[in-house]
Short mmCIF file of C-alpha atoms in Angstrom, two decimals:
data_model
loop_
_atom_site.label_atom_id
_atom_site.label_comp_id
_atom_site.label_asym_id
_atom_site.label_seq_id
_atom_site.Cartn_x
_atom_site.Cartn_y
_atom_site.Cartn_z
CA UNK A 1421 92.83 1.90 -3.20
CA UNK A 1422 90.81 -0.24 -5.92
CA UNK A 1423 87.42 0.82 -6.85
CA UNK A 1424 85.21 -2.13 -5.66
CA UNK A 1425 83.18 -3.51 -8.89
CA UNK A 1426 80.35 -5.81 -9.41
CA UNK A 1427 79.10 -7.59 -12.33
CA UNK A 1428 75.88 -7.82 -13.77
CA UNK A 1429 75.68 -10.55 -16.26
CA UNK A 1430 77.56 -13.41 -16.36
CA UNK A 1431 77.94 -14.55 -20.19
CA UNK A 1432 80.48 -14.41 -22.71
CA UNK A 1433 80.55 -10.63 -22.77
CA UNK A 1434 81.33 -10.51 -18.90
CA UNK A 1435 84.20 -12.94 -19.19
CA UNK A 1436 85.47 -9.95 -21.98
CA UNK A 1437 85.03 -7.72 -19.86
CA UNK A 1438 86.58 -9.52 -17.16
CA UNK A 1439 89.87 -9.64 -19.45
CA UNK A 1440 90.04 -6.02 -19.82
CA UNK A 1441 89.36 -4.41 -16.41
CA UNK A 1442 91.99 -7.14 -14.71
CA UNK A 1443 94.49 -5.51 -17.26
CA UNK A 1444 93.44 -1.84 -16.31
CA UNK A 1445 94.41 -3.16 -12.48
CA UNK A 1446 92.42 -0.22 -10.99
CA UNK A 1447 89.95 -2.17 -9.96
CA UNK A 1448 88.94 -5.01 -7.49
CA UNK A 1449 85.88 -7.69 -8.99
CA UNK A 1450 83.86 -8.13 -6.17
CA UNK A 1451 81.42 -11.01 -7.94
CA UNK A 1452 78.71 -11.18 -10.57
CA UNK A 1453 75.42 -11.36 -10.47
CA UNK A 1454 72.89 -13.56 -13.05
CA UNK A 1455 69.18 -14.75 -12.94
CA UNK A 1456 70.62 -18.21 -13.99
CA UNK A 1457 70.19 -20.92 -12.09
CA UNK A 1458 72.66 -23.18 -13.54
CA UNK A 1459 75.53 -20.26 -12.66
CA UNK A 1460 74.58 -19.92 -8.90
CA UNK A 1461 77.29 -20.62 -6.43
CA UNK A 1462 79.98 -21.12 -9.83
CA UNK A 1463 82.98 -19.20 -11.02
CA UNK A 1464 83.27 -17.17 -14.30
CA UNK A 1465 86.87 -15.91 -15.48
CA UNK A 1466 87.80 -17.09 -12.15
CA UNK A 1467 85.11 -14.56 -9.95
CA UNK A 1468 82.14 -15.49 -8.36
CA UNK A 1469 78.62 -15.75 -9.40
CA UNK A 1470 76.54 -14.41 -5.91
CA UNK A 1471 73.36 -14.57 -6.75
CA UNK A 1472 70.33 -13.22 -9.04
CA UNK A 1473 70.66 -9.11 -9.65
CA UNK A 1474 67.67 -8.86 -6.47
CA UNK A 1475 70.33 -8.88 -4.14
CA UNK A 1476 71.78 -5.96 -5.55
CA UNK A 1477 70.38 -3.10 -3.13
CA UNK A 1478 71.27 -4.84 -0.22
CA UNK A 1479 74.96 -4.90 -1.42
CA UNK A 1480 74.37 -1.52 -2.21
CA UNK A 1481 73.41 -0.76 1.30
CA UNK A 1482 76.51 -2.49 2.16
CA UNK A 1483 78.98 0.47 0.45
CA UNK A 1484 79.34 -1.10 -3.19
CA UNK A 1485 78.98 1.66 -5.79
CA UNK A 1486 80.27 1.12 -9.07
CA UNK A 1487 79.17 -1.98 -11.28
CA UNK A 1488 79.44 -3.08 -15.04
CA UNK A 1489 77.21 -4.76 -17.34
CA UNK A 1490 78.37 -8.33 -18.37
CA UNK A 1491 75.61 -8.54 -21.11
CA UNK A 1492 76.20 -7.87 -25.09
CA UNK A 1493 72.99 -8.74 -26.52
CA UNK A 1494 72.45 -9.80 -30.25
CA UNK A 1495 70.21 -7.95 -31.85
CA UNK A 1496 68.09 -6.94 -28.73
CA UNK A 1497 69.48 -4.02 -26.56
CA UNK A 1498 66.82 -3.78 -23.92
CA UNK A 1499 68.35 -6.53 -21.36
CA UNK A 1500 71.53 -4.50 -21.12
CA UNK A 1501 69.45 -1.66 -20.48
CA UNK A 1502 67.28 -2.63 -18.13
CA UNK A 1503 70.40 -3.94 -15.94
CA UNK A 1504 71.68 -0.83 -16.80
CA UNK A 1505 68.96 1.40 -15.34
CA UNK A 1506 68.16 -0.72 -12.42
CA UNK A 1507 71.91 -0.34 -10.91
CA UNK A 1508 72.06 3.27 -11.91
CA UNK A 1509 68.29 3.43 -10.10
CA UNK A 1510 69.74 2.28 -6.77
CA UNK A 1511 72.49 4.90 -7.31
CA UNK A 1512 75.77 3.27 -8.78
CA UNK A 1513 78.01 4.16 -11.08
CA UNK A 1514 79.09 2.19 -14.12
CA UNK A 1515 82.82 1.98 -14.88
CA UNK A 1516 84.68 2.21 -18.35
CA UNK A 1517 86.44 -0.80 -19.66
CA UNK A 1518 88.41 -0.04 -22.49
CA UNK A 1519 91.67 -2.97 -23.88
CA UNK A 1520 95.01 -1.21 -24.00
CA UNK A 1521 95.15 -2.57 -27.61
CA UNK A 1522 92.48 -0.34 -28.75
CA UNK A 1523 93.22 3.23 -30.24
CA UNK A 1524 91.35 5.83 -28.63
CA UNK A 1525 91.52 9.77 -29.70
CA UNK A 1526 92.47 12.09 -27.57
CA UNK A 1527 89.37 14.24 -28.83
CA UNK A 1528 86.90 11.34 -28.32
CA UNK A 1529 84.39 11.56 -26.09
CA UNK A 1530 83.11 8.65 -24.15
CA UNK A 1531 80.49 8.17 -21.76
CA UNK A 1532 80.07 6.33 -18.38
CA UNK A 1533 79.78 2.63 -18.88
CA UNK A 1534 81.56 2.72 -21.99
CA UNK A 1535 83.13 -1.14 -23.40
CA UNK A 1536 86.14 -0.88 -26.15
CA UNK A 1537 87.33 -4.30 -26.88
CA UNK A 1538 90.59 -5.24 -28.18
CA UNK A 1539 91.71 -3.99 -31.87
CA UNK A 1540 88.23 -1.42 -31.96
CA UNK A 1541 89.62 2.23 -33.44
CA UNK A 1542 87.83 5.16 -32.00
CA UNK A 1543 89.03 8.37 -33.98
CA UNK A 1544 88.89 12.05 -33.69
CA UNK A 1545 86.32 14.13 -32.34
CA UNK A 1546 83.38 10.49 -31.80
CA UNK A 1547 81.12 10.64 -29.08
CA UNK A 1548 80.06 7.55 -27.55
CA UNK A 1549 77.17 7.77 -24.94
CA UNK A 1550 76.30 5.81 -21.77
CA UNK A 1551 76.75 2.29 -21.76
CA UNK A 1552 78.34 1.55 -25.49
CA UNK A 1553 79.94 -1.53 -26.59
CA UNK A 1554 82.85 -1.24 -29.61
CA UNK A 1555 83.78 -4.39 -30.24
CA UNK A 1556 86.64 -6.68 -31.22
CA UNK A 1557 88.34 -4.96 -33.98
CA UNK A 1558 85.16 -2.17 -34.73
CA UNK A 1559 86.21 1.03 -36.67
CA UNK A 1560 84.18 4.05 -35.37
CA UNK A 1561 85.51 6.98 -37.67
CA UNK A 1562 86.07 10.95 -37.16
CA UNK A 1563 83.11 12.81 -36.01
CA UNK A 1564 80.39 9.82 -35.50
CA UNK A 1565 77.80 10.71 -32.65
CA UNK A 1566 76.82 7.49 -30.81
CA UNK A 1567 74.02 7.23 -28.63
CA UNK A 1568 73.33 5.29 -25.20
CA UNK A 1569 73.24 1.44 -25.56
CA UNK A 1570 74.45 0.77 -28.79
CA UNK A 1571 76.38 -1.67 -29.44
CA UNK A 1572 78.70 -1.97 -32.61
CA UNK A 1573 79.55 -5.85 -33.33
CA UNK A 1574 83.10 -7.14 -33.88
CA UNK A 1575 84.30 -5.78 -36.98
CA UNK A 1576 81.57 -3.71 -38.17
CA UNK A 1577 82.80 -0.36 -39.68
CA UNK A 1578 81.25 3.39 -39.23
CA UNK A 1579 82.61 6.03 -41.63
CA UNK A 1580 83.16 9.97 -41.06
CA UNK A 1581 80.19 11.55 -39.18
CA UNK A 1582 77.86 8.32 -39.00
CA UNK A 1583 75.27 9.55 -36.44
CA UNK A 1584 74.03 6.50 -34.50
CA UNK A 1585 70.80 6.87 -32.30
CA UNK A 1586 70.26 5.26 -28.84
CA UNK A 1587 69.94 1.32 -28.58
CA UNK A 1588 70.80 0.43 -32.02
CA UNK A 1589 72.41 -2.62 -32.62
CA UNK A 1590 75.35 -2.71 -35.81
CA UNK A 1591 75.91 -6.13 -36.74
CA UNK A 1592 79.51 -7.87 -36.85
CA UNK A 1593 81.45 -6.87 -40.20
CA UNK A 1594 78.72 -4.12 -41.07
CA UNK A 1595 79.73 -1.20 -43.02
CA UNK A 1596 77.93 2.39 -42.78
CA UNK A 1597 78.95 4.82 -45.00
CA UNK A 1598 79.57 8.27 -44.51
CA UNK A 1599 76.68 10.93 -43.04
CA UNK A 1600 74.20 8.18 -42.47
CA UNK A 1601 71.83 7.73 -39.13
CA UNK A 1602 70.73 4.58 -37.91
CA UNK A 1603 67.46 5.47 -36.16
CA UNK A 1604 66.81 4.90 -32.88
CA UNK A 1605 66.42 0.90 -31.50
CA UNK A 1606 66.90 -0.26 -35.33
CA UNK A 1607 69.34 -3.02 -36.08
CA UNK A 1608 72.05 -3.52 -39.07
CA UNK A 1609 72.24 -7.52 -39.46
CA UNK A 1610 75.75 -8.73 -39.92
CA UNK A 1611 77.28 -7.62 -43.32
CA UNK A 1612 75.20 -5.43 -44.42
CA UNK A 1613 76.10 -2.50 -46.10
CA UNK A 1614 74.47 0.49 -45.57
CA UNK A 1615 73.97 3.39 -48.08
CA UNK A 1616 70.79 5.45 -46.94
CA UNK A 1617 69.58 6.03 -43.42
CA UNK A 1618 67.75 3.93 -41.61
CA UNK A 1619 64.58 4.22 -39.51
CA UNK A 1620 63.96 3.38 -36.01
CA UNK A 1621 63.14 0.78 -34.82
CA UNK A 1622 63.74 -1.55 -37.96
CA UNK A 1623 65.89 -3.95 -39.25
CA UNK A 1624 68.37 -4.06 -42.57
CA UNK A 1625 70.15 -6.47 -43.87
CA UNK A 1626 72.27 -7.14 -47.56
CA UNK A 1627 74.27 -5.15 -50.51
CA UNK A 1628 73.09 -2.56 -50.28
CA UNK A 1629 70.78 -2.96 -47.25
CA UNK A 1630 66.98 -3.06 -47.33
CA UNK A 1631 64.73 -3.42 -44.82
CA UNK A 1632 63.49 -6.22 -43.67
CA UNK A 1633 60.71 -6.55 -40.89
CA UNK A 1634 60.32 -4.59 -37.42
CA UNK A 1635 63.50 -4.42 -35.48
CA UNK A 1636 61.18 -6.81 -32.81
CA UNK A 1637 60.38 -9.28 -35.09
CA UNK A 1638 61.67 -12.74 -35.52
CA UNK A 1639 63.44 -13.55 -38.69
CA UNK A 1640 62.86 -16.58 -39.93
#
């Protein structure tokens, strides 16, 4: 029997994910869920948008356990987990959605919740916590440690033993050399490259990467 699966988000990212858990065929897509009005009562990837995430608990109540988030989010991580929490909070269970054209080790660990899109590399010994995203074509080399809600953009690159901390964002076509930590909530813009650590909760950007404001502030 399928495991029964619900959306929540109903964006680009869910259609992605969409893609990938159809082609693991072990589960059955139930619907999605979204705040927006203009998705109410429409289809995405071909399932159906239900309603906003309120009506959750009562599906809940009705048997469905095991959900996904169908949010990415650029930059900011807290939407994702927020969604996250709130399912887990009413006692679900996220499922893994990883493409059968990415390369996973064998000695990789990966949490629940866990999003590996197409072409990503995942090598020996990594540890990816609750909820990450590695995205189209992402390189996540031996021994990295990556925490809950981070997502790595399409293409970015994380050498040997890159420690990651929780809800960090790594922008698409990054690069993080070897032994560095990205502190917790920070963010890595889109091609930077990064050569020292960085500190929570900021944001870096260029060759080599600097900081450049608050990882809550608006660039301009």
């Amino acid at each position: 029997m399928k495991t029964r699966v619900i959306g929540l988000g109903a964006g680009g990212h869910a259609k992605m994910v969409i893609e990938i858990l159809r082609l693991q065929n072990e589960v059955e897509l139930v619907g999605l869920l979204d705040a927006s009005p203009a998705l109410q009562s429409k289809e995405v990837s071909g399932v159906a948008v239900l309603g906003p995430d309120e009506i959750l608990a009562g599906l809940v109540k009705d048997g469905l356990r095991h959900f996904f988030v169908g949010l990415a989010g650029a930059r900011d991580t807290g939407p994702r987990c927020r969604v996250y929490d709130f399912a887990t909070g009413l006692g679900m269970q996220a499922v893994r959605a990883i493409h059968p054209r990415a390369i996973v080790s064998e000695s990789a660990s990966l949490g629940p919740g866990v999003t590996i899109m197409p072409g990503a590399i995942i090598n020996a010994s990594v540890s990816l916590g609750t909820d990450v995203i590695v995205n189209s074509g992402a390189i996540v080399e031996h021994d990295c440690s990556i925490g809950d809600h981070v997502h790595i953009a399409t293409g970015a690159r994380l050498t040997g033993g890159v420690q990651v901390d929780s809800r960090a964002h790594i922008g698409a076509g990054a690069v993080v050399r070897q032994l560095i930590r990205i502190g917790e909530g920070a963010v890595v813009a889109a091609g930077a490259v990064v050569i020292r650590d960085v500190a929570p909760h900021t944001v870096v950007a260029g060759v080599p990467a600097r900081e450049l404001a608050p990882a809550g502030a608006k660039l301009s």
